[in-house]
Amino acid sequence: MVSYVSALLYGVGGIVVAGMALLVAFQEKLVYVPVLPGLTKSYSITPARLRLLYEDVWLRSSDGVRLHAWFIKLLPECRGPTVLFFQENAGSILIIISPALYIAHRLEMVRIMIQRLQCNVFMLSYRGYGASDGYPSQHGIAKDAQAALDHLSQRTDIDTSRIVVFGRSLGGAVGAQLTKNNPDKVAALILENTFTSILDMAGVLLPFLKWFIGGTGSKGPKILNFLVRSPWSTIDIVGQINQPILFLSGLQDEMVPPSHMQMLYAKVASHNRKCIFVEFPNGMHMDTWLAGGDHYWRTIQQFIGNHVPEIKEHESSHDDKGDSFSS
């Protein structure tokens, strides 16, 4: 009996040690999926295919990594809001079927966004994604996001007071951190199907890990949390954001449990009254915008209209006069 128990303990210990070794060695490959094995990172479709007005933008992050982005404009002199869009991972069924279909799916969403919101869209490829150099990590991607925002803030062909950060899934974690760190540059935040943290998602994707890794709401011992290099604890970040936030939740999300979005909203709603939570009954992880239809776009339109309004020229001149008078 004693030998049986000893063997069992050794076996469990071996599994834990093996799990720790795999987590340390391969966690970036589990968290970040720039492209699935056997597929290419190159773009087979560009915005030009959808007759969108765009420019290729090349940036340098603060640590010198070369980044690629598309800046897609409604019109050459569009002064509407500018949406800084942060993407999800590449682990979508669409990219498994066809990389071209996956890119076309996202660009079609952007095309409709530009038309419905009368906005510009800036699409960044994180380091290691698309045509960007480097290898992804939480620390590095945070630098990439900051480089994109700094670039937009320095442009003279947009209204820099109307920059809206929009993040889906992983992009929501990226966008939340950027928004928290830049209250003077980001007017509002939109989160769609975003997780509370990678620590919580570990137990969702690999159920046996929930006994060893977990976020703030986990009941497990969390003994392996210290090994996670990219925790992306969105639930801790959103509680520090004071800008308006729109939460878009697809209730059929097959990757991130909708309860994560509910927890994010609950975290911030107690102190930030400029938050809105909207559910889409048929929305899945990648197609909430499609399943939501007109209701989806009207929700975003109203949010931006209420919280990121256009400043009329006569209002701006009036303010300038008022400032000079008070001085």
Coordinates of C-alpha atoms in Angstrom, one line a residue:
M1 CA 0.0 0.0 0.0
V2 CA 2.8 2.3 0.9
S3 CA 4.6 1.6 -2.3
Y4 CA 1.4 2.3 -4.3
V5 CA 1.0 5.7 -2.6
S6 CA 4.6 6.5 -3.1
A7 CA 4.3 5.7 -6.8
L8 CA 1.2 7.8 -7.1
L9 CA 3.0 10.8 -5.4
Y10 CA 6.0 10.4 -7.7
G11 CA 3.7 10.2 -10.7
V12 CA 1.8 13.4 -9.8
G13 CA 5.1 15.1 -9.0
G14 CA 6.5 14.1 -12.3
I15 CA 3.5 15.5 -14.1
V16 CA 3.8 18.8 -12.3
V17 CA 7.5 19.1 -13.0
A18 CA 6.9 18.2 -16.7
G19 CA 4.1 20.8 -16.8
M20 CA 6.4 23.4 -15.3
A21 CA 9.1 22.7 -17.8
L22 CA 6.7 22.9 -20.8
L23 CA 5.2 26.1 -19.4
V24 CA 8.6 27.8 -19.0
A25 CA 9.8 26.7 -22.4
F26 CA 6.8 27.1 -24.7
Q27 CA 4.4 29.5 -23.1
E28 CA 4.9 32.3 -25.7
K29 CA 3.9 29.8 -28.4
L30 CA 0.8 28.9 -26.4
V31 CA -0.2 32.5 -25.7
Y32 CA 0.7 34.1 -29.1
V33 CA -0.3 32.6 -32.4
P34 CA 0.9 35.0 -35.2
V35 CA 0.3 32.3 -37.7
L36 CA -0.6 28.6 -37.6
P37 CA 2.0 26.0 -38.5
G38 CA 2.4 25.4 -42.2
L39 CA 0.9 28.8 -43.1
T40 CA 2.7 32.0 -44.3
K41 CA 2.8 35.3 -42.5
S42 CA 2.7 37.3 -45.7
Y43 CA -0.4 39.2 -46.7
S44 CA -2.2 37.7 -49.6
I45 CA -4.9 40.5 -49.5
T46 CA -4.4 44.2 -48.8
P47 CA -7.0 46.9 -48.3
A48 CA -6.6 47.8 -51.9
R49 CA -8.5 44.6 -52.8
L50 CA -11.6 46.1 -51.1
R51 CA -10.9 49.5 -52.8
L52 CA -10.0 51.1 -49.4
L53 CA -7.8 54.2 -49.3
Y54 CA -4.8 53.2 -47.2
E55 CA -1.1 53.6 -46.6
D56 CA 1.6 51.2 -45.4
V57 CA 3.1 52.6 -42.1
W58 CA 6.4 51.4 -40.7
L59 CA 7.2 52.2 -37.1
R60 CA 9.9 51.6 -34.6
S61 CA 9.0 50.6 -31.1
S62 CA 11.0 52.1 -28.2
D63 CA 13.3 49.0 -28.1
G64 CA 14.0 49.3 -31.9
V65 CA 11.7 46.6 -33.3
R66 CA 10.4 47.4 -36.8
L67 CA 6.6 47.3 -37.0
H68 CA 4.1 47.3 -39.8
A69 CA 0.6 48.8 -39.9
W70 CA -2.1 49.8 -42.3
F71 CA -3.7 53.2 -41.9
I72 CA -7.0 53.1 -43.7
K73 CA -8.9 56.4 -44.2
L74 CA -12.5 57.1 -45.2
L75 CA -11.4 60.2 -47.2
P76 CA -8.0 61.9 -47.7
E77 CA -9.0 64.7 -45.3
C78 CA -11.3 62.8 -43.0
R79 CA -11.5 64.5 -39.5
G80 CA -13.8 62.0 -37.9
P81 CA -12.7 59.7 -35.1
T82 CA -9.7 57.4 -35.6
V83 CA -10.0 53.8 -34.4
L84 CA -6.8 52.2 -33.2
F85 CA -7.6 48.5 -33.7
F86 CA -5.8 45.7 -31.9
Q87 CA -6.3 42.3 -33.3
E88 CA -7.0 38.9 -31.8
N89 CA -4.7 35.9 -32.3
A90 CA -4.5 34.1 -35.6
G91 CA -6.0 30.9 -34.1
S92 CA -9.3 31.3 -36.0
I93 CA -11.2 28.6 -37.9
L94 CA -11.1 31.0 -40.9
I95 CA -7.3 31.0 -41.1
I96 CA -7.3 27.2 -40.8
I97 CA -9.5 27.1 -43.8
S98 CA -7.8 29.9 -45.7
P99 CA -5.4 32.7 -44.7
A100 CA -6.8 34.8 -47.5
L101 CA -10.3 34.4 -46.2
Y102 CA -9.2 35.3 -42.7
I103 CA -7.6 38.6 -43.8
A104 CA -10.6 39.3 -46.1
H105 CA -13.0 38.7 -43.2
R106 CA -11.2 41.2 -41.0
L107 CA -10.8 43.8 -43.8
E108 CA -14.5 43.5 -44.6
M109 CA -15.3 44.3 -41.0
V110 CA -13.0 47.3 -41.2
R111 CA -14.6 48.4 -44.5
I112 CA -18.1 48.4 -42.8
M113 CA -16.6 50.1 -39.7
I114 CA -15.3 53.0 -41.8
Q115 CA -18.6 53.5 -43.6
R116 CA -20.8 53.2 -40.6
L117 CA -18.7 55.2 -38.1
Q118 CA -17.3 57.6 -40.7
C119 CA -13.8 57.0 -39.2
N120 CA -10.2 56.2 -40.0
V121 CA -8.8 52.8 -38.8
F122 CA -5.2 52.1 -37.8
M123 CA -4.4 48.4 -37.9
L124 CA -1.1 47.4 -36.2
S125 CA 0.7 44.1 -36.6
Y126 CA 2.3 43.2 -33.2
R127 CA 6.0 42.2 -33.3
G128 CA 6.2 38.7 -34.8
Y129 CA 2.8 39.1 -36.5
G130 CA 2.3 39.9 -40.2
A131 CA 5.2 41.9 -41.7
S132 CA 6.5 43.1 -38.3
D133 CA 9.9 41.9 -37.0
G134 CA 10.7 40.4 -33.6
Y135 CA 9.0 37.9 -31.3
P136 CA 5.9 38.5 -29.3
S137 CA 5.8 39.0 -25.5
Q138 CA 3.6 41.1 -23.2
H139 CA 6.4 43.6 -22.5
G140 CA 7.2 43.9 -26.2
I141 CA 3.6 44.2 -27.5
A142 CA 2.9 46.9 -24.9
K143 CA 5.8 48.9 -26.5
D144 CA 4.3 48.2 -30.0
A145 CA 0.9 49.6 -29.0
Q146 CA 2.5 52.7 -27.5
A147 CA 4.5 53.3 -30.7
A148 CA 1.2 53.1 -32.7
L149 CA -0.5 55.5 -30.4
D150 CA 2.4 57.9 -30.4
H151 CA 2.4 57.8 -34.2
L152 CA -1.3 58.7 -34.4
S153 CA -0.9 61.5 -31.8
Q154 CA 1.7 63.2 -34.0
R155 CA -0.2 63.1 -37.2
T156 CA -1.6 66.3 -38.6
D157 CA -4.2 64.8 -40.9
I158 CA -6.5 63.5 -38.2
D159 CA -8.3 64.9 -35.1
T160 CA -6.0 63.6 -32.4
S161 CA -8.5 64.4 -29.7
R162 CA -10.8 61.6 -31.1
I163 CA -8.6 58.5 -30.9
V164 CA -10.6 55.4 -29.9
V165 CA -8.9 52.2 -28.9
F166 CA -10.7 49.0 -30.0
G167 CA -9.4 45.6 -28.9
R168 CA -10.8 42.2 -29.6
S169 CA -9.7 39.2 -27.5
L170 CA -6.0 39.5 -27.0
G171 CA -6.3 42.9 -28.5
G172 CA -8.6 43.9 -25.7
A173 CA -5.9 43.2 -23.1
V174 CA -3.4 45.2 -25.2
G175 CA -5.9 48.1 -25.6
A176 CA -6.9 48.2 -22.0
Q177 CA -3.3 48.6 -20.8
L178 CA -2.6 51.3 -23.4
T179 CA -5.7 53.2 -22.5
K180 CA -4.9 53.1 -18.8
N181 CA -1.4 54.4 -19.5
N182 CA -2.5 57.2 -21.8
P183 CA -5.5 59.1 -20.4
D184 CA -4.6 62.2 -22.2
K185 CA -4.3 60.5 -25.7
V186 CA -7.1 58.0 -25.7
A187 CA -10.6 59.3 -25.8
A188 CA -12.5 56.0 -25.3
L189 CA -12.0 52.2 -25.2
I190 CA -14.0 49.4 -26.9
L191 CA -13.5 45.9 -25.7
E192 CA -14.9 42.9 -27.5
N193 CA -14.8 39.3 -26.3
T194 CA -11.8 39.9 -24.1
F195 CA -10.5 37.7 -21.3
T196 CA -10.0 38.7 -17.6
S197 CA -6.4 37.4 -17.7
I198 CA -4.2 34.7 -19.3
L199 CA -4.0 33.2 -15.9
D200 CA -7.8 32.5 -16.0
M201 CA -7.7 31.4 -19.6
A202 CA -5.1 28.8 -18.8
G203 CA -7.7 26.8 -17.0
V204 CA -10.2 27.3 -19.8
L205 CA -7.9 26.0 -22.5
L206 CA -6.1 23.4 -20.4
P207 CA -8.5 22.5 -17.6
F208 CA -5.9 20.6 -15.5
L209 CA -3.9 23.8 -15.2
K210 CA -6.7 25.5 -13.2
W211 CA -5.5 23.8 -10.1
F212 CA -2.1 25.4 -10.5
I213 CA -2.6 28.7 -12.3
G214 CA -5.4 31.2 -11.8
G215 CA -6.3 34.9 -11.6
T216 CA -7.8 37.0 -8.8
G217 CA -11.1 35.0 -8.8
S218 CA -9.4 31.5 -8.9
K219 CA -9.9 29.2 -5.9
G220 CA -6.9 27.1 -6.7
P221 CA -3.4 27.3 -5.0
K222 CA -1.9 29.3 -8.0
I223 CA 1.5 27.8 -7.3
L224 CA 2.6 28.1 -10.9
N225 CA 1.5 31.7 -11.4
F226 CA 5.1 33.0 -11.0
L227 CA 6.1 31.1 -14.2
V228 CA 3.7 33.0 -16.4
R229 CA 5.5 35.7 -18.3
S230 CA 2.5 37.2 -20.1
P231 CA -0.3 37.3 -17.6
W232 CA -2.2 40.1 -19.3
S233 CA -4.4 40.7 -16.3
T234 CA -7.0 42.8 -17.9
I235 CA -9.3 42.7 -14.9
D236 CA -6.7 44.5 -12.8
I237 CA -6.2 47.1 -15.6
V238 CA -9.8 48.1 -16.3
G239 CA -10.4 49.0 -12.7
Q240 CA -7.9 51.9 -13.3
I241 CA -9.4 53.3 -16.5
N242 CA -11.4 56.5 -16.3
Q243 CA -12.2 56.9 -20.0
P244 CA -15.5 55.7 -21.4
I245 CA -15.6 52.0 -22.1
L246 CA -17.9 50.0 -24.3
F247 CA -18.1 46.2 -23.7
L248 CA -19.3 44.1 -26.6
S249 CA -20.0 40.5 -25.6
G250 CA -20.9 37.6 -28.0
L251 CA -22.8 35.1 -25.9
Q252 CA -21.8 32.2 -28.2
D253 CA -18.1 32.8 -27.8
E254 CA -16.4 29.5 -28.2
M255 CA -13.0 30.6 -27.0
V256 CA -13.4 33.2 -24.2
P257 CA -16.3 32.4 -21.8
P258 CA -18.8 35.4 -21.8
S259 CA -18.5 35.4 -18.0
H260 CA -15.1 37.0 -18.5
M261 CA -16.6 40.1 -20.1
Q262 CA -19.2 40.3 -17.4
M263 CA -16.5 40.2 -14.7
L264 CA -14.6 43.0 -16.5
Y265 CA -17.6 45.2 -16.7
A266 CA -18.4 44.5 -13.0
K267 CA -14.9 45.5 -12.1
V268 CA -15.1 48.9 -13.7
A269 CA -18.8 49.8 -13.5
S270 CA -18.7 50.6 -9.8
H271 CA -16.5 53.6 -10.2
N272 CA -16.7 54.5 -13.9
R273 CA -20.2 55.6 -14.9
K274 CA -19.3 56.0 -18.5
C275 CA -19.3 52.3 -19.2
I276 CA -21.8 50.4 -21.3
F277 CA -22.3 46.6 -21.6
V278 CA -24.0 45.1 -24.6
E279 CA -24.7 41.4 -25.3
F280 CA -25.2 39.8 -28.7
P281 CA -27.0 36.5 -28.3
N282 CA -25.7 34.9 -31.5
G283 CA -22.2 36.4 -31.5
M284 CA -19.2 34.0 -31.5
H285 CA -15.5 34.9 -30.8
M286 CA -14.7 36.3 -34.3
D287 CA -18.1 37.1 -35.8
T288 CA -19.9 39.1 -33.2
W289 CA -19.8 42.1 -35.6
L290 CA -21.4 40.0 -38.3
A291 CA -24.0 38.3 -36.0
G292 CA -24.9 41.5 -34.3
G293 CA -25.7 43.2 -37.6
D294 CA -27.2 46.7 -37.5
H295 CA -27.5 46.6 -33.7
Y296 CA -23.8 46.1 -33.4
W297 CA -22.9 49.1 -35.5
R298 CA -25.6 51.4 -34.0
T299 CA -24.3 50.6 -30.5
I300 CA -20.8 51.7 -31.5
Q301 CA -22.1 54.8 -33.3
Q302 CA -24.1 55.9 -30.3
F303 CA -21.2 55.3 -27.9
I304 CA -18.7 57.3 -30.0
G305 CA -21.4 60.0 -30.6
N306 CA -22.0 60.4 -26.9
H307 CA -18.5 60.1 -25.6
V308 CA -16.2 61.2 -28.5
P309 CA -18.2 64.0 -30.1
E310 CA -17.0 66.1 -33.0
I311 CA -15.9 69.5 -31.9
K312 CA -17.5 72.0 -34.3
E313 CA -15.3 74.7 -35.7
H314 CA -17.4 77.5 -34.2
E315 CA -17.2 75.8 -30.8
S316 CA -13.4 75.6 -31.1
S317 CA -13.1 79.3 -32.1
H318 CA -15.4 80.2 -29.2
D319 CA -13.2 78.3 -26.7
D320 CA -10.1 80.0 -28.1
K321 CA -11.7 83.4 -27.5
G322 CA -12.8 82.4 -24.1
D323 CA -9.3 81.3 -23.2
S324 CA -7.8 84.5 -24.5
F325 CA -10.3 86.5 -22.5
S326 CA -9.7 84.7 -19.3
S327 CA -6.0 85.3 -19.6

